[in-house]
Amino acid sequence: MIRARCEVLSSRRSGVYWSVTLVAPDIAEQAKPGQFVQIAVPEGRKFILRRPFSIHQASRRGGWAGTLEVVFDVVGPGTAWLAESKPHDVLDVIGPIGRSFQYPRELTSCLLVGGGYGAAPLYFLAEELRSRNKFVHMIVGARDHERVFKPIEGKRLADTIAITTEDGTMGQRGRVTDVLASVLEKTGAEVVYACGPNRMLRAVADHCREAGLPCQVAVEEMMACGVGVCWTCAVPVIGLGGRGWWNVRACVEGPVFNGARVWWDRWLGDEAEGHAASPDGFARMLEPERVEARPR
Amino acid sequence: MSTTATSLTVDLDGVLFPTPVLAASGCFGSGKEMSEIIDVHRLGGIVTKSVTLTPTKGLATPRMVETDSGMLNAIGLQNPGVDEFLSKDGPFISSAGVPVMVSVAGKSVEEFAQVTMRVREMPGVVALEANISCPNVERRNQVFACHPDQANQVIATMTRLTRLPVFAKLTADVTNIVEVAEACIRAGAHGLSVINTLLGMAVDVENFRPRLASVTGGLSGPAIRPVAVRCVHQVSRALPGVPIIGIGGITEARHALEFLLAGAWAVQVGTANFINPDVAIQVAEGIAAFLDRKGLSGVAELRERLQLPDRVAEPAYRSG
């Protein structure tokens, strides 16, 4: 984890999303897929917390060496401020933060499932997996075709890609989980990685647990500090062997977790009931709408 | 940075800090995480996250919501319990090279006693801070600092069990903070940490729901600074000679100077660490520059310098 002042190399639209590329050689050198950075957003005189952004690309070689790219949607004052940044602006960045996706040693066929711009870190992951000679399959979904994140890039990177949109304007109509079983069967994928809305992660993790497949998820939770001191971003995780549970920090003990160990019911509420049946389910009803203060 | 010989060292009646700017409890862990990105040796000190007797899981998420000029938190004192604290954070604290105050919390007087007995011999610890004012507890009667008698009991129990100086952390959520401050000093508190977060609440109007899972939480950040400065002023006037650490919404040197002029002997910086991990170091540098500019030799001189109007109709610090 490094704190650095990073120059903005470019700030541009990426479809309906925004993309900011930073000159951040020290952070890029260390960054791994699934990790994130905390960017200070000094919006005028306002006292405003840093915002977490997952790392879409960290380039260590070639013409883009030493750069870091984050992708986001404008959902509040922090992301609006960042979207306004111009080349040569200097940002205060802390990173890379958190536990990254773990690469399989033995298994060779990987399925990467992304929802919305939550798919962003999966392209970084796909490159790293390919460089380790793994097969990479992808499912990328979104509400509509405009929100499908970089489908052409996905086709270039992945051995196979399935695209879903809820309105049917691109790929198959439906959600990523609607095609999960058939893609797993067709590709024979042995390990699953997922990043996107928490509810999608839960559905993917549940499916994988039933199918006996290892599944890593990069979660999102509100955070204040992002460096492990404030204990805001708590995720309930079940102990090894199913014994006991503890609230762990999404920032430094996540954001990537073993999907089978996250206690989804406690964290997001009991979905099967369709309503919060217990005080614990309260958390789901109160899921913050302001997604910017959560890692992607 | 100041290049003159101005000393920033503060002496809180025997408790020495190299600068008057400490990192506040709950905003810095024990310093281990932050030591990756800042030079903790340049801090005035670290106040640890509060430790309880047994592991505490804390509250459901969302635990935090940003508000105008501040934030609400409802962590619920999550910590691994004092035994794991000793084994995991103890080694860092003993070799941190910076004075550490351990923040002690509990649901009962007995729990405060048990934790005090376990942390009192920790190397590197210069004082204890009694967190008797955390708003995120199961029942309001566990906010001991809301009641002079209960505050007195906790502090008296702690001070009987250790020679370490005990600072009582107060809340502004009371009718008369001076009364509670006096009760703590009578019980043997060495000094006072003023103030903890203020109990607050935010509502998501679109969804007709509170924004925090636990409905209410503690408000911190610049929004609470004027309240905190007022409390320091009241308590310091009522209890001259008692070391007071001012806390609440400090993000820059000017803010710290407000507290030091109002009567604080030192300050703690909390929420601002989340945005700028170097903030306590920079605030100390700014204080040094200010002292130079004003031709003052030390922080303690500021306490005498607040010029109040000759006649205040009803001083807020007067009892009764």
JSON list of C-alpha atoms in Angstrom, two decimals, chain A residues 1-3 38 40 45-51 92 94 221-225 227-236 244-249 252 266-267 279-280 282-290 292-293, chain B residues 26-29 33-34 36-37 49 55-67 69-71 73 75 78-80 204 206-207 209-215 221-222 251 271-272 274-278 282:
[
{"chain": "A", "resi": 1, "resn": "MET", "atom": "CA", "xyz": [0.00, 0.00, 0.00]},
{"chain": "A", "resi": 2, "resn": "ILE", "atom": "CA", "xyz": [1.42, 3.31, -1.15]},
{"chain": "A", "resi": 3, "resn": "ARG", "atom": "CA", "xyz": [0.18, 6.89, -1.00]},
{"chain": "A", "resi": 38, "resn": "GLN", "atom": "CA", "xyz": [-8.70, 5.08, -2.66]},
{"chain": "A", "resi": 40, "resn": "ALA", "atom": "CA", "xyz": [-9.23, 11.72, -2.50]},
{"chain": "A", "resi": 45, "resn": "ARG", "atom": "CA", "xyz": [-14.60, 23.20, 0.71]},
{"chain": "A", "resi": 46, "resn": "LYS", "atom": "CA", "xyz": [-16.65, 20.15, 1.43]},
{"chain": "A", "resi": 47, "resn": "PHE", "atom": "CA", "xyz": [-15.39, 17.49, 3.78]},
{"chain": "A", "resi": 48, "resn": "ILE", "atom": "CA", "xyz": [-15.73, 14.38, 1.69]},
{"chain": "A", "resi": 49, "resn": "LEU", "atom": "CA", "xyz": [-14.33, 10.91, 2.16]},
{"chain": "A", "resi": 50, "resn": "ARG", "atom": "CA", "xyz": [-12.01, 9.16, -0.27]},
{"chain": "A", "resi": 51, "resn": "ARG", "atom": "CA", "xyz": [-13.75, 7.02, -2.84]},
{"chain": "A", "resi": 92, "resn": "ASP", "atom": "CA", "xyz": [-4.05, 11.88, -4.11]},
{"chain": "A", "resi": 94, "resn": "ILE", "atom": "CA", "xyz": [-3.68, 5.26, -1.88]},
{"chain": "A", "resi": 221, "resn": "GLU", "atom": "CA", "xyz": [-19.50, -2.43, 0.99]},
{"chain": "A", "resi": 222, "resn": "MET", "atom": "CA", "xyz": [-19.56, 1.16, 2.23]},
{"chain": "A", "resi": 223, "resn": "MET", "atom": "CA", "xyz": [-16.17, 2.23, 3.53]},
{"chain": "A", "resi": 224, "resn": "ALA", "atom": "CA", "xyz": [-14.76, 5.31, 5.20]},
{"chain": "A", "resi": 225, "resn": "CYS", "atom": "CA", "xyz": [-10.99, 4.85, 5.40]},
{"chain": "A", "resi": 227, "resn": "VAL", "atom": "CA", "xyz": [-7.04, 1.15, 4.76]},
{"chain": "A", "resi": 228, "resn": "GLY", "atom": "CA", "xyz": [-8.26, -1.06, 7.58]},
{"chain": "A", "resi": 229, "resn": "VAL", "atom": "CA", "xyz": [-8.71, 1.26, 10.54]},
{"chain": "A", "resi": 230, "resn": "CYS", "atom": "CA", "xyz": [-12.36, 2.35, 10.61]},
{"chain": "A", "resi": 231, "resn": "TRP", "atom": "CA", "xyz": [-14.19, -1.03, 10.56]},
{"chain": "A", "resi": 232, "resn": "THR", "atom": "CA", "xyz": [-17.03, 0.39, 8.46]},
{"chain": "A", "resi": 233, "resn": "CYS", "atom": "CA", "xyz": [-16.89, -2.15, 5.62]},
{"chain": "A", "resi": 234, "resn": "ALA", "atom": "CA", "xyz": [-17.75, -5.23, 7.63]},
{"chain": "A", "resi": 235, "resn": "VAL", "atom": "CA", "xyz": [-18.68, -8.47, 5.84]},
{"chain": "A", "resi": 236, "resn": "PRO", "atom": "CA", "xyz": [-19.78, -11.49, 7.90]},
{"chain": "A", "resi": 244, "resn": "GLY", "atom": "CA", "xyz": [-18.42, -19.52, 14.00]},
{"chain": "A", "resi": 245, "resn": "TRP", "atom": "CA", "xyz": [-18.34, -16.26, 12.13]},
{"chain": "A", "resi": 246, "resn": "TRP", "atom": "CA", "xyz": [-16.74, -12.85, 12.31]},
{"chain": "A", "resi": 247, "resn": "ASN", "atom": "CA", "xyz": [-17.20, -9.46, 10.68]},
{"chain": "A", "resi": 248, "resn": "VAL", "atom": "CA", "xyz": [-14.13, -8.89, 8.54]},
{"chain": "A", "resi": 249, "resn": "ARG", "atom": "CA", "xyz": [-13.05, -5.77, 6.69]},
{"chain": "A", "resi": 252, "resn": "VAL", "atom": "CA", "xyz": [-7.99, -5.22, 3.73]},
{"chain": "A", "resi": 266, "resn": "ARG", "atom": "CA", "xyz": [-26.70, -12.33, 7.48]},
{"chain": "A", "resi": 267, "resn": "TRP", "atom": "CA", "xyz": [-25.03, -9.75, 5.28]},
{"chain": "A", "resi": 279, "resn": "PRO", "atom": "CA", "xyz": [-33.25, -7.82, 12.48]},
{"chain": "A", "resi": 280, "resn": "ASP", "atom": "CA", "xyz": [-30.29, -9.25, 10.59]},
{"chain": "A", "resi": 282, "resn": "PHE", "atom": "CA", "xyz": [-32.51, -5.25, 8.04]},
{"chain": "A", "resi": 283, "resn": "ALA", "atom": "CA", "xyz": [-29.16, -4.74, 6.37]},
{"chain": "A", "resi": 284, "resn": "ARG", "atom": "CA", "xyz": [-30.54, -5.75, 3.01]},
{"chain": "A", "resi": 285, "resn": "MET", "atom": "CA", "xyz": [-33.45, -3.34, 3.15]},
{"chain": "A", "resi": 286, "resn": "LEU", "atom": "CA", "xyz": [-31.00, -0.62, 3.99]},
{"chain": "A", "resi": 287, "resn": "GLU", "atom": "CA", "xyz": [-28.49, -1.46, 1.30]},
{"chain": "A", "resi": 288, "resn": "PRO", "atom": "CA", "xyz": [-27.09, 1.92, 0.38]},
{"chain": "A", "resi": 289, "resn": "GLU", "atom": "CA", "xyz": [-28.07, 3.24, -2.98]},
{"chain": "A", "resi": 290, "resn": "ARG", "atom": "CA", "xyz": [-24.93, 5.30, -3.21]},
{"chain": "A", "resi": 292, "resn": "GLU", "atom": "CA", "xyz": [-19.74, 5.01, -5.24]},
{"chain": "A", "resi": 293, "resn": "ALA", "atom": "CA", "xyz": [-18.36, 4.51, -1.76]},
{"chain": "B", "resi": 26, "resn": "GLY", "atom": "CA", "xyz": [-11.29, 4.23, 16.33]},
{"chain": "B", "resi": 27, "resn": "CYS", "atom": "CA", "xyz": [-9.69, 6.19, 13.52]},
{"chain": "B", "resi": 28, "resn": "PHE", "atom": "CA", "xyz": [-6.22, 4.70, 13.50]},
{"chain": "B", "resi": 29, "resn": "GLY", "atom": "CA", "xyz": [-6.44, 1.07, 14.66]},
{"chain": "B", "resi": 33, "resn": "GLU", "atom": "CA", "xyz": [-2.08, -0.40, 9.15]},
{"chain": "B", "resi": 34, "resn": "MET", "atom": "CA", "xyz": [-1.29, 3.32, 8.98]},
{"chain": "B", "resi": 36, "resn": "GLU", "atom": "CA", "xyz": [2.48, 1.33, 5.96]},
{"chain": "B", "resi": 37, "resn": "ILE", "atom": "CA", "xyz": [1.72, 4.76, 4.53]},
{"chain": "B", "resi": 49, "resn": "LYS", "atom": "CA", "xyz": [-9.35, 1.46, 18.90]},
{"chain": "B", "resi": 55, "resn": "PRO", "atom": "CA", "xyz": [-14.54, -10.43, 21.17]},
{"chain": "B", "resi": 56, "resn": "THR", "atom": "CA", "xyz": [-17.21, -7.99, 20.00]},
{"chain": "B", "resi": 57, "resn": "LYS", "atom": "CA", "xyz": [-18.72, -8.55, 16.56]},
{"chain": "B", "resi": 58, "resn": "GLY", "atom": "CA", "xyz": [-20.22, -5.12, 16.15]},
{"chain": "B", "resi": 59, "resn": "LEU", "atom": "CA", "xyz": [-23.30, -3.99, 14.27]},
{"chain": "B", "resi": 60, "resn": "ALA", "atom": "CA", "xyz": [-24.79, -4.80, 10.85]},
{"chain": "B", "resi": 61, "resn": "THR", "atom": "CA", "xyz": [-23.91, -2.83, 7.72]},
{"chain": "B", "resi": 62, "resn": "PRO", "atom": "CA", "xyz": [-24.32, -0.16, 6.50]},
{"chain": "B", "resi": 63, "resn": "ARG", "atom": "CA", "xyz": [-22.27, 1.09, 9.39]},
{"chain": "B", "resi": 64, "resn": "MET", "atom": "CA", "xyz": [-21.42, 4.46, 7.91]},
{"chain": "B", "resi": 65, "resn": "VAL", "atom": "CA", "xyz": [-23.08, 7.29, 6.08]},
{"chain": "B", "resi": 66, "resn": "GLU", "atom": "CA", "xyz": [-21.49, 10.48, 4.89]},
{"chain": "B", "resi": 67, "resn": "THR", "atom": "CA", "xyz": [-23.32, 13.63, 6.00]},
{"chain": "B", "resi": 69, "resn": "SER", "atom": "CA", "xyz": [-19.24, 18.12, 6.76]},
{"chain": "B", "resi": 70, "resn": "GLY", "atom": "CA", "xyz": [-19.05, 14.85, 8.59]},
{"chain": "B", "resi": 71, "resn": "MET", "atom": "CA", "xyz": [-20.08, 11.25, 8.83]},
{"chain": "B", "resi": 73, "resn": "ASN", "atom": "CA", "xyz": [-20.75, 5.67, 12.13]},
{"chain": "B", "resi": 75, "resn": "ILE", "atom": "CA", "xyz": [-19.51, 0.15, 14.25]},
{"chain": "B", "resi": 78, "resn": "GLN", "atom": "CA", "xyz": [-16.10, -4.30, 17.04]},
{"chain": "B", "resi": 79, "resn": "ASN", "atom": "CA", "xyz": [-12.79, -5.65, 18.34]},
{"chain": "B", "resi": 80, "resn": "PRO", "atom": "CA", "xyz": [-11.18, -9.04, 18.88]},
{"chain": "B", "resi": 204, "resn": "ASP", "atom": "CA", "xyz": [-33.05, 7.93, 3.19]},
{"chain": "B", "resi": 206, "resn": "GLU", "atom": "CA", "xyz": [-36.68, 7.89, -1.11]},
{"chain": "B", "resi": 207, "resn": "ASN", "atom": "CA", "xyz": [-36.91, 4.58, 0.71]},
{"chain": "B", "resi": 209, "resn": "ARG", "atom": "CA", "xyz": [-35.65, 4.21, 5.92]},
{"chain": "B", "resi": 210, "resn": "PRO", "atom": "CA", "xyz": [-32.80, 5.16, 8.23]},
{"chain": "B", "resi": 211, "resn": "ARG", "atom": "CA", "xyz": [-29.46, 5.16, 6.42]},
{"chain": "B", "resi": 212, "resn": "LEU", "atom": "CA", "xyz": [-27.65, 3.21, 9.13]},
{"chain": "B", "resi": 213, "resn": "ALA", "atom": "CA", "xyz": [-28.57, -0.40, 9.81]},
{"chain": "B", "resi": 214, "resn": "SER", "atom": "CA", "xyz": [-28.64, 0.38, 13.51]},
{"chain": "B", "resi": 215, "resn": "VAL", "atom": "CA", "xyz": [-30.73, 3.54, 12.88]},
{"chain": "B", "resi": 221, "resn": "GLY", "atom": "CA", "xyz": [-16.04, 15.40, 11.40]},
{"chain": "B", "resi": 222, "resn": "PRO", "atom": "CA", "xyz": [-16.00, 19.19, 10.99]},
{"chain": "B", "resi": 251, "resn": "THR", "atom": "CA", "xyz": [-8.67, 18.75, 9.80]},
{"chain": "B", "resi": 271, "resn": "THR", "atom": "CA", "xyz": [-12.18, 11.29, 11.04]},
{"chain": "B", "resi": 272, "resn": "ALA", "atom": "CA", "xyz": [-9.74, 13.41, 9.01]},
{"chain": "B", "resi": 274, "resn": "PHE", "atom": "CA", "xyz": [-9.56, 8.64, 6.69]},
{"chain": "B", "resi": 275, "resn": "ILE", "atom": "CA", "xyz": [-9.00, 11.28, 4.05]},
{"chain": "B", "resi": 276, "resn": "ASN", "atom": "CA", "xyz": [-5.46, 12.33, 4.86]},
{"chain": "B", "resi": 277, "resn": "PRO", "atom": "CA", "xyz": [-3.44, 9.77, 6.85]},
{"chain": "B", "resi": 278, "resn": "ASP", "atom": "CA", "xyz": [-0.72, 12.43, 7.37]},
{"chain": "B", "resi": 282, "resn": "GLN", "atom": "CA", "xyz": [0.66, 18.26, 9.22]}
]
